[in-house]
Coordinates of C-alpha atoms in Angstrom, one line a residue:
X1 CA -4.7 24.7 4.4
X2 CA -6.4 27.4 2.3
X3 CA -5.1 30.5 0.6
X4 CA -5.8 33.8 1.7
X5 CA -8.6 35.4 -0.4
X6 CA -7.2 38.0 -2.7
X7 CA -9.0 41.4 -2.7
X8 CA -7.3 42.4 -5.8
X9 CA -8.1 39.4 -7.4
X10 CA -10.5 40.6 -10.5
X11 CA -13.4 38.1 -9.9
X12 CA -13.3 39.2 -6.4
X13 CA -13.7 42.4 -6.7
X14 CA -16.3 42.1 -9.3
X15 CA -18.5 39.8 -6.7
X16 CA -18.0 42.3 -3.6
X17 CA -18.6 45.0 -5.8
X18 CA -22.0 43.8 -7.7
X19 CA -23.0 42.0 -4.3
X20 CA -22.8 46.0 -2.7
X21 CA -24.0 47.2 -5.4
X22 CA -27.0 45.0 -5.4
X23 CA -27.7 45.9 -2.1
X24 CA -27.1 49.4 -2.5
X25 CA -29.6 49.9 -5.0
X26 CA -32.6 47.7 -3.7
X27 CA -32.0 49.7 -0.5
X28 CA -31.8 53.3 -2.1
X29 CA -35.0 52.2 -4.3
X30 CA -36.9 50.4 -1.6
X31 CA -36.4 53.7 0.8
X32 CA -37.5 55.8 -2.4
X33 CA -40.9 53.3 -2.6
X34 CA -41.4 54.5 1.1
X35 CA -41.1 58.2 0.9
X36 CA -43.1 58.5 -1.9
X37 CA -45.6 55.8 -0.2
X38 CA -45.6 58.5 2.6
X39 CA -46.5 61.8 0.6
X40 CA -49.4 59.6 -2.0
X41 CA -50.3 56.7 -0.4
X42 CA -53.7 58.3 0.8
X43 CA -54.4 59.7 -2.1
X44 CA -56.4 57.8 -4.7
X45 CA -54.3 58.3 -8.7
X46 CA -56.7 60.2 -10.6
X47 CA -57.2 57.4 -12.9
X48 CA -58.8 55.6 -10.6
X49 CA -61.4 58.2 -8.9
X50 CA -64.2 58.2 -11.7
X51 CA -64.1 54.3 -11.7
X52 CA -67.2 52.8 -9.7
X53 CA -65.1 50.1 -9.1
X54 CA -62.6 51.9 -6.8
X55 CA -64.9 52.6 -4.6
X56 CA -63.1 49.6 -2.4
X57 CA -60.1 52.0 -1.7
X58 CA -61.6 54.1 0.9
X59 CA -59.5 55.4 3.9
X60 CA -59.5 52.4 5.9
X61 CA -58.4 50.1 2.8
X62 CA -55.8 52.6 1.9
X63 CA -54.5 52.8 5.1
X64 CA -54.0 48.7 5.0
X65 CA -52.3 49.1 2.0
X66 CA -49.8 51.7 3.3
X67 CA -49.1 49.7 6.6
X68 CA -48.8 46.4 4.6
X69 CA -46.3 47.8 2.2
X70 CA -44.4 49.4 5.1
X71 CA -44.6 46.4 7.2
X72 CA -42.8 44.7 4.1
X73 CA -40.5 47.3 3.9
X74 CA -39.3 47.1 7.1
X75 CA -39.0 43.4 7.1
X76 CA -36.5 43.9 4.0
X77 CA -34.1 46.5 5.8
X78 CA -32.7 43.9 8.3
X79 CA -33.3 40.9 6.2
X80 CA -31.3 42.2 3.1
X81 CA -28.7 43.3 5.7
X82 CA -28.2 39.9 7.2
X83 CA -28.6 38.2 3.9
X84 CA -25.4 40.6 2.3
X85 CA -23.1 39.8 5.9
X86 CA -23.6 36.1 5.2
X87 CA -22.4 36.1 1.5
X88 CA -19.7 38.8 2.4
X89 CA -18.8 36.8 5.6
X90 CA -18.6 33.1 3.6
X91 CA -16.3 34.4 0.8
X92 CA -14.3 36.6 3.4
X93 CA -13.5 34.1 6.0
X94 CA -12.6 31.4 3.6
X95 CA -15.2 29.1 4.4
X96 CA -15.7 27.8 0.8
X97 CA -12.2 26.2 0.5
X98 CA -12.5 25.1 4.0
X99 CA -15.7 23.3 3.3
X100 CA -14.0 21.6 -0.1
X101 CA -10.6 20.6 1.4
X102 CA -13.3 18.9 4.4
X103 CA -15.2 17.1 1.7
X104 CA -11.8 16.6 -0.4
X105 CA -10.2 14.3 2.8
X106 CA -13.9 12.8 3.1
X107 CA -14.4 11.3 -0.5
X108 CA -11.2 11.0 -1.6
X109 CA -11.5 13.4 -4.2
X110 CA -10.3 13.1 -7.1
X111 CA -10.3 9.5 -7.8
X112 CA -13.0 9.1 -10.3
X113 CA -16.5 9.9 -11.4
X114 CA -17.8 8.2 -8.4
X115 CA -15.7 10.9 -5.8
X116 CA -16.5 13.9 -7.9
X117 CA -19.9 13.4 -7.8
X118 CA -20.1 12.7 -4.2
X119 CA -17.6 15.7 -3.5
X120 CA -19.9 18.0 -6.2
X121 CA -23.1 16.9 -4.3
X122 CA -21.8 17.5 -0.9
X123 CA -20.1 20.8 -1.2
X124 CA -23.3 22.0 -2.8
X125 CA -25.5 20.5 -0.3
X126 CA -23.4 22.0 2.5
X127 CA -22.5 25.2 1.5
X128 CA -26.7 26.1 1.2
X129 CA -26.7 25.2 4.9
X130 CA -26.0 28.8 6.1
X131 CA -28.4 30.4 4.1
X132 CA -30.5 28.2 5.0
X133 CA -30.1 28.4 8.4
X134 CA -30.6 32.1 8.5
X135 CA -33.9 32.0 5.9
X136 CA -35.7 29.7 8.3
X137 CA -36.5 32.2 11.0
X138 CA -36.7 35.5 8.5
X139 CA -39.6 33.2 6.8
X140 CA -41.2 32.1 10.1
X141 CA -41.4 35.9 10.9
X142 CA -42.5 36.9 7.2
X143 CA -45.4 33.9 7.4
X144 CA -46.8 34.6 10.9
X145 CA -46.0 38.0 11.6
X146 CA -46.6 40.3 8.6
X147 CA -48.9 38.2 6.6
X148 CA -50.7 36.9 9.6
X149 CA -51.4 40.6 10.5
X150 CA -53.1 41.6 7.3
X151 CA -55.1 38.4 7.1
X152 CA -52.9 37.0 4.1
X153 CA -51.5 33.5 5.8
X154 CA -53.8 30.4 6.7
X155 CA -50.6 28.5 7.2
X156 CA -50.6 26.3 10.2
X157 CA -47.0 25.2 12.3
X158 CA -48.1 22.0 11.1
X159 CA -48.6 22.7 7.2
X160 CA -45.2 25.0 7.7
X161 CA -43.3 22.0 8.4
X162 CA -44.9 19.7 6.1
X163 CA -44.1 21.9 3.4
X164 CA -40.3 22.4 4.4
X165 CA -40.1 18.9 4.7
X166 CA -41.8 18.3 1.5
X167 CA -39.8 21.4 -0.3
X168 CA -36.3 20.5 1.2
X169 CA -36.7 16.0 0.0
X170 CA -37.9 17.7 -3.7
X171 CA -35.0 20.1 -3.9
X172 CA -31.9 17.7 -2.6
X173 CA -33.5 14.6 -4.6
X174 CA -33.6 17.4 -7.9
X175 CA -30.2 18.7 -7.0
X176 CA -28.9 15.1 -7.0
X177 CA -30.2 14.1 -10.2
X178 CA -29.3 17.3 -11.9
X179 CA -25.7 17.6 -10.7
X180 CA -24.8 13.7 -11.6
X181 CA -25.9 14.8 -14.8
X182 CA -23.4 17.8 -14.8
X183 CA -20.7 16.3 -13.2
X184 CA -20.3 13.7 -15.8
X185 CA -20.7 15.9 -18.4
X186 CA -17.1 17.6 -16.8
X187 CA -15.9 14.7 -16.3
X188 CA -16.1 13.5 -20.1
X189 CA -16.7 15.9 -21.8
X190 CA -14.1 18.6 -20.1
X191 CA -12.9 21.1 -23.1
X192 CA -16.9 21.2 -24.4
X193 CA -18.9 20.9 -21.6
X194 CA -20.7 24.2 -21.7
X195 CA -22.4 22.9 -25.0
X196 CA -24.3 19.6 -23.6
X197 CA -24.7 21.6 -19.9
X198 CA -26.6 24.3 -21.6
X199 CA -28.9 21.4 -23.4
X200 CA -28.9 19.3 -20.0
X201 CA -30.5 22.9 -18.3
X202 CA -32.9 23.1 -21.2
X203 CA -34.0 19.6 -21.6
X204 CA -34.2 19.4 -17.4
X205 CA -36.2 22.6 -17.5
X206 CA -39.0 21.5 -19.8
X207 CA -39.0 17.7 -18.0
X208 CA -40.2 19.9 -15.0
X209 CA -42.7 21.7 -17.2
X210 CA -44.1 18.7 -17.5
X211 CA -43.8 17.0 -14.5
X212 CA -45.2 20.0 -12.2
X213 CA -48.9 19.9 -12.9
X214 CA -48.7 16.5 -12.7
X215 CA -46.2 15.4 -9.9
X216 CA -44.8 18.4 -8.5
X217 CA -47.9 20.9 -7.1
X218 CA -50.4 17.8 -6.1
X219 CA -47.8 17.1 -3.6
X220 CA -48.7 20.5 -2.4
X221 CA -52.1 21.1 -3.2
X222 CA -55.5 19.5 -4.0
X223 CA -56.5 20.0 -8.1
X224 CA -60.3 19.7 -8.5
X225 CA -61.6 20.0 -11.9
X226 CA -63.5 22.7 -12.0
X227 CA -67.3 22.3 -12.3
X228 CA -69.8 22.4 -14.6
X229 CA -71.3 26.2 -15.0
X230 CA -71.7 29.1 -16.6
X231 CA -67.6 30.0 -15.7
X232 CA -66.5 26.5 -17.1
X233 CA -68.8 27.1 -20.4
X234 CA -66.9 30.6 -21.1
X235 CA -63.8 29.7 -20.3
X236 CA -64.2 26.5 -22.1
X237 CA -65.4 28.8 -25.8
X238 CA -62.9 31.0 -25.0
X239 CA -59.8 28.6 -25.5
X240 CA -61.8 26.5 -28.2
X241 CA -62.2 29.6 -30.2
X242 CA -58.4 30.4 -30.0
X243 CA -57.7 26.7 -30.4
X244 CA -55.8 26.4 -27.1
X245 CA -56.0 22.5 -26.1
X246 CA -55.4 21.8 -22.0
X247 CA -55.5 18.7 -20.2
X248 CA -58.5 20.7 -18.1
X249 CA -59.4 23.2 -16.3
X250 CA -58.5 22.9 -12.2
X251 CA -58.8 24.1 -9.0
X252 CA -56.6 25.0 -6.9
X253 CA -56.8 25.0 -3.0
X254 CA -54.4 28.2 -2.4
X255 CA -56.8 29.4 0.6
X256 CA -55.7 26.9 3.3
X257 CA -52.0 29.0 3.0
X258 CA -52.7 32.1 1.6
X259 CA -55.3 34.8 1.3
X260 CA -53.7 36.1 -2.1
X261 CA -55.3 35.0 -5.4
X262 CA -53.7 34.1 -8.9
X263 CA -54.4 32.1 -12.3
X264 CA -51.5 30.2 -13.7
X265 CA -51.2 27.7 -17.3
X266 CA -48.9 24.9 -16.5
X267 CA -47.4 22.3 -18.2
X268 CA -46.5 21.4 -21.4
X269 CA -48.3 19.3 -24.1
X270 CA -50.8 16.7 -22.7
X271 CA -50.0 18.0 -19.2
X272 CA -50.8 21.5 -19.8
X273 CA -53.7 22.4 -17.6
X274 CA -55.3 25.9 -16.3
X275 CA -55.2 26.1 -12.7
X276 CA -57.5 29.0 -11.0
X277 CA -57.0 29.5 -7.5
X278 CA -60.1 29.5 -5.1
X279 CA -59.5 32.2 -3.9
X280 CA -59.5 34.1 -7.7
X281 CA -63.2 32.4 -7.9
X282 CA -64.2 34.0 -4.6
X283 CA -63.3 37.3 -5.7
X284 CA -64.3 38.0 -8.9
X285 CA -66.9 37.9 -11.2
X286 CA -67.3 35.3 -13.9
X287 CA -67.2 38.0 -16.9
X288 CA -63.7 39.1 -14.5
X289 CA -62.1 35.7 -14.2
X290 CA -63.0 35.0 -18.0
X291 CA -61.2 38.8 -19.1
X292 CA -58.2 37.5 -16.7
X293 CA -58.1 34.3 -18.1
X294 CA -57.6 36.3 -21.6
X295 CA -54.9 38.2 -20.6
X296 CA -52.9 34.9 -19.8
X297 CA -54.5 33.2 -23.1
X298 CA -53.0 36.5 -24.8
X299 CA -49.4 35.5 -24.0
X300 CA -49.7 32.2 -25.4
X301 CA -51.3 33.3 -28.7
X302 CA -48.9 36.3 -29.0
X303 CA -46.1 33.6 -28.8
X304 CA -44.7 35.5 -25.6
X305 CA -43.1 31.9 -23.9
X306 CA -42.0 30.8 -27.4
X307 CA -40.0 34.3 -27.9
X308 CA -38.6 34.5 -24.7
X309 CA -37.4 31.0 -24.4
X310 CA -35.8 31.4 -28.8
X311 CA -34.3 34.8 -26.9
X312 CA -32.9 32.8 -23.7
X313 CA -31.5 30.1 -26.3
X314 CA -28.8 32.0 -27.4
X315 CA -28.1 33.7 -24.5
X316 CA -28.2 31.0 -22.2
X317 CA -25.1 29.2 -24.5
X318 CA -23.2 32.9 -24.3
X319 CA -23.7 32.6 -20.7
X320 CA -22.6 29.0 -20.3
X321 CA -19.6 29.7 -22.8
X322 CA -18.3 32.7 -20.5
X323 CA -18.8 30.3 -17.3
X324 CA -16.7 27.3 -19.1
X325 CA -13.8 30.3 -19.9
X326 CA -13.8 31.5 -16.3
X327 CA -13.8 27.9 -14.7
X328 CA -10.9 27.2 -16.8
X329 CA -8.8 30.4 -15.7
X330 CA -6.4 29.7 -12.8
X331 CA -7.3 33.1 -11.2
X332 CA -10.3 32.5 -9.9
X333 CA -9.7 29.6 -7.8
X334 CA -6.7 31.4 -6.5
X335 CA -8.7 34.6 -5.6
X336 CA -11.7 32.7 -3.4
X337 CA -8.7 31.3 -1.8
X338 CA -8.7 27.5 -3.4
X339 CA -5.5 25.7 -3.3
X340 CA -5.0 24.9 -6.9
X341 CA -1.8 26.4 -8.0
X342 CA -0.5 23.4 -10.1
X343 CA -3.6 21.5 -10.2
X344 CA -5.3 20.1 -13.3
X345 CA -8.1 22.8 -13.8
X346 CA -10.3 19.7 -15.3
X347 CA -10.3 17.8 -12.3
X348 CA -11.9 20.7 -10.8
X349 CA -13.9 22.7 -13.2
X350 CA -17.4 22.2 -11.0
X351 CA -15.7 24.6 -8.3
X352 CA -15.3 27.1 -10.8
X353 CA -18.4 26.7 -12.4
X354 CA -20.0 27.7 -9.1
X355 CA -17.6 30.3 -8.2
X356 CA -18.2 31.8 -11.7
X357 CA -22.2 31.4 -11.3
X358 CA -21.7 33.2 -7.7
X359 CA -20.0 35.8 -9.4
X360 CA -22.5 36.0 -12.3
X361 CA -25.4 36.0 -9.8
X362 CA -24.0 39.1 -8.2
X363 CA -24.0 41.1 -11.6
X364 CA -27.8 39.8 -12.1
X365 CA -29.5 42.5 -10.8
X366 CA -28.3 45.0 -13.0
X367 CA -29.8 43.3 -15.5
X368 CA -33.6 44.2 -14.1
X369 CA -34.4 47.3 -15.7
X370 CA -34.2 45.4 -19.1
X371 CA -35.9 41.9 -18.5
X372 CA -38.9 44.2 -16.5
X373 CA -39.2 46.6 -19.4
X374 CA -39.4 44.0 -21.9
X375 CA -42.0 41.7 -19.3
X376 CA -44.4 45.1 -19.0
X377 CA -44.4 45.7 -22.8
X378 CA -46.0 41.6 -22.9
X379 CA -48.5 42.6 -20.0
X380 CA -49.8 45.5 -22.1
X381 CA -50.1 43.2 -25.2
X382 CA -51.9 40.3 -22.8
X383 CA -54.4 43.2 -21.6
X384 CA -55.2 44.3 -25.3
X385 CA -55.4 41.1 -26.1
X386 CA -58.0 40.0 -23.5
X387 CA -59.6 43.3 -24.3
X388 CA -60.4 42.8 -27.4
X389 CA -61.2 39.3 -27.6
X390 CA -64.0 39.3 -25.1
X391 CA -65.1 43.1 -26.2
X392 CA -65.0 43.9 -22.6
X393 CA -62.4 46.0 -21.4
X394 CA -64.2 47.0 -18.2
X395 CA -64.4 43.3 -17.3
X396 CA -60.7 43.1 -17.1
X397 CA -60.0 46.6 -15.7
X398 CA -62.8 45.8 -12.7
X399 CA -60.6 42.5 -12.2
X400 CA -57.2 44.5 -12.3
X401 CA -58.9 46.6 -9.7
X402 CA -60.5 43.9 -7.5
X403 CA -57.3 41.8 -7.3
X404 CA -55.2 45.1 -6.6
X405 CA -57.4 45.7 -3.8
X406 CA -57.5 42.2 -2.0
X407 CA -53.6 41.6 -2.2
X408 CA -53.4 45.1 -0.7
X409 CA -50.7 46.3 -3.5
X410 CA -49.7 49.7 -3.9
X411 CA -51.3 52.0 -6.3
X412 CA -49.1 54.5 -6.5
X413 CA -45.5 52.7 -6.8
X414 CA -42.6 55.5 -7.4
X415 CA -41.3 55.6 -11.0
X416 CA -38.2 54.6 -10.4
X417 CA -38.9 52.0 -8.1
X418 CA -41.7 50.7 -10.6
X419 CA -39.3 50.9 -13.5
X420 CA -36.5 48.6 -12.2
X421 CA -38.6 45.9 -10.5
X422 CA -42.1 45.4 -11.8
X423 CA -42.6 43.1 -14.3
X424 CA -46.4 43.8 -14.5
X425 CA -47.3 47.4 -15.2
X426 CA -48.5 49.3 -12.1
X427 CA -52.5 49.5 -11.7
X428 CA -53.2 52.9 -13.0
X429 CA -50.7 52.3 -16.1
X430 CA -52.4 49.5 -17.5
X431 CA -56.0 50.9 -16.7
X432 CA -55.2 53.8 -18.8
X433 CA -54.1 51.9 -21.5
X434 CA -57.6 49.6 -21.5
X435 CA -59.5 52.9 -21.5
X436 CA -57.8 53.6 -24.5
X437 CA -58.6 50.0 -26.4
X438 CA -62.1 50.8 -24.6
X439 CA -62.6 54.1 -26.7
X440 CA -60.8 52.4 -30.0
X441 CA -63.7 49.1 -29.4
X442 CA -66.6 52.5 -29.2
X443 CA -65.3 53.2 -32.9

């Protein structure tokens, strides 16, 4: 039988408390969004009203915007709700160490490599199940609902399924190969493991890098290099005269899901590709696309991916270090209500790498504010960058505009709201900074 869970237990309270917490201030901000949404949403920013280009946001395209966000907004209120019950509801009731003593009498656990694995795999297969389960129907709604509605989703029941299908076999066949990894790792390596886990994470992360544009998205999508013409011969100078060397230049076929638009590098090395979706071509300008494409050339010759991922390196071992010292300490298996008193803490250490992880995930969000401030301070560098290297601010700023416009994003976000969850700058923010490399370009 399992334990009781202990509310007093330290890691207990400090996953019910950031897990609240969490919710707490999404909600408080999200509702914040919305009254401020209410009082300027049909106002244009005054940034925007001498620009020719903002001419798209008249009433009726304002009034999408405000409806869209709303729309979103409500979705959110009962999904976040349902989404905090079920976390609260599986740590509460026990259902953790009720699923591990299950697979425990199953596999035989622990009688080898060969059991741990199968009882790793199995606990984390199954314990994703009622997430899951309750994801499937809030996604369903989201998909053909709200961005039915506002002419966002193509998506078909057929292509829906497909895609699940598709998304689920990647993810458990992933999940497999990543936790056999891990587990023997523990297993034999059980006082260092932290060390060659962190590497594992790394070294898997960059295998996907490569594998993505290659494997992963065609399973997905249809790549088409893009043809010959006047947008292939600028975007072509453009990344010969930074020296940036791709595996081509594709196209994407985003529209048969999804009305939205986006540009993306992927891959590493002889994989690395530029992928344009076509919906991007349909709604800008060559001169726009090529200032877009700058922006995201501007983070790879400002060294913005090598930075973070020298940053992540150290932090990622801290992090992995402070999960190995948790997953050794008795008290959190007998908090969440796992049988262990006596047990070898090795034999077990995947439970409380999890249970620390779930516990660290909790905490996550209060680490938003930071990440976002230092992610806007790169998209204000990528913007300059673009800026100046095709001497055409207004090209970019136009694009900015035109891609606000046809996602239907808000222009007006609220300060706060903006300043713990956007990663890009808001519209008006980063057009007034390209006005001001425009002026210093004048010079």
């Amino acid at each position: 039988m399992t334990e009781q869970i202990n509310y007093n237990n330290p890691f207990v309270i400090l996953f019910l408390a950031g897990t609240i917490g969490t919710y707490i201030i999404r909600q408080v901000l999200k509702t914040i969004n919305w009254y401020n949404r209410k009082k300027n949403g049909q106002t244009i920013p005054q940034t925007l009203v001498a620009r020719p280009e903002a001419a798209c946001f008249d009433t009726e395209k304002l009034k999408n915007i405000n409806e869209y966000e709303n729309a979103k907004f409500y979705y959110s209120l009962p999904t976040a709700f349902l989404t905090l019950a079920l976390k609260i509801t599986l740590v509460c009731t026990g259902f953790y160490p009720w699923l591990f003593q299950k697979i425990t009498i199953l596999t035989g656990f622990p009688n080898g490599f060969k059991q741990t694995y199968i009882c790793a795999f199995l606990f984390m297969l199954l314990d994703s199940i009622p997430e899951a389960l309750l994801n499937i129907p809030l996604d369903l709604f989201y998909e053909f609902k709200i961005e039915k509605k506002y002419g966002f989703s193509k998506m078909t029941a057929k292509l829906w399924i497909t895609d699940f299908i598709k998304s689920t076999v990647l993810s458990v066949m992933l999940t497999a190969i990543l936790m056999a990894a891990a587990i023997a790792v523990l297993t034999f390596m059980p006082q260092s493991w932290w060390i060659l886990l962190t590497c594992l994470l790394f070294a898997f992360t960059l295998i996907i890098q490569v594998l993505y544009p290659l494997v992963i998205a065609p399973l997905f999508n249809k790549f088409t290099p893009l043809q010959d013409g006047e947008l292939k011969d600028k975007i072509t100078d453009l990344m010969t005269n930074l020296g940036f060397k791709s595996d081509g230049i594709f196209v994407m076929d985003a529209s048969k899901r999804s009305g939205h638009s986006n540009a993306y590098f992927g891959g590493l090395g002889k994989s690395k590709r530029i992928v344009l979706y076509d919906t991007l071509i349909k709604q800008l300008t060559t001169d726009e696309l090529v200032a877009v494409l700058g922006h995201e050339l501007g983070h790879y010759k400002l060294k913005h991916i090598i930075r973070k991922f020298i940053v992540m390196v150290p932090f990622e071992f801290a992090f992995m270090y402070l999960l190995f010292r948790i997953a050794q300490n008795h008290n959190i298996y007998v908090g969440f209500g796992f049988p262990f008193a006596g047990v070898n803490i090795q034999v077990v250490q995947f439970i409380g790498l999890i249970l620390a992880a779930m516990v660290a995930e909790s905490l996550m969000e209060f680490l938003n504010p930071i990440t976002n401030f230092f992610s806007r301070k790169d998209e204000f560098q990528a913007d300059a960058f673009s800026a100046r290297l095709t001497k055409n601010p207004d090209a970019l700023i136009s694009g900015l505009i035109k891609l606000n416009s046809e996602n239907l994003s808000e222009l007006s976000p609220s300060k706060a709201y903006a300043f713990w969850n956007y990663s890009h700058p808001p519209l008006t923010e980063r057009i007034e900074a390209l006005e001001s490399i425009k002026l210093e370009l004048r010079k």
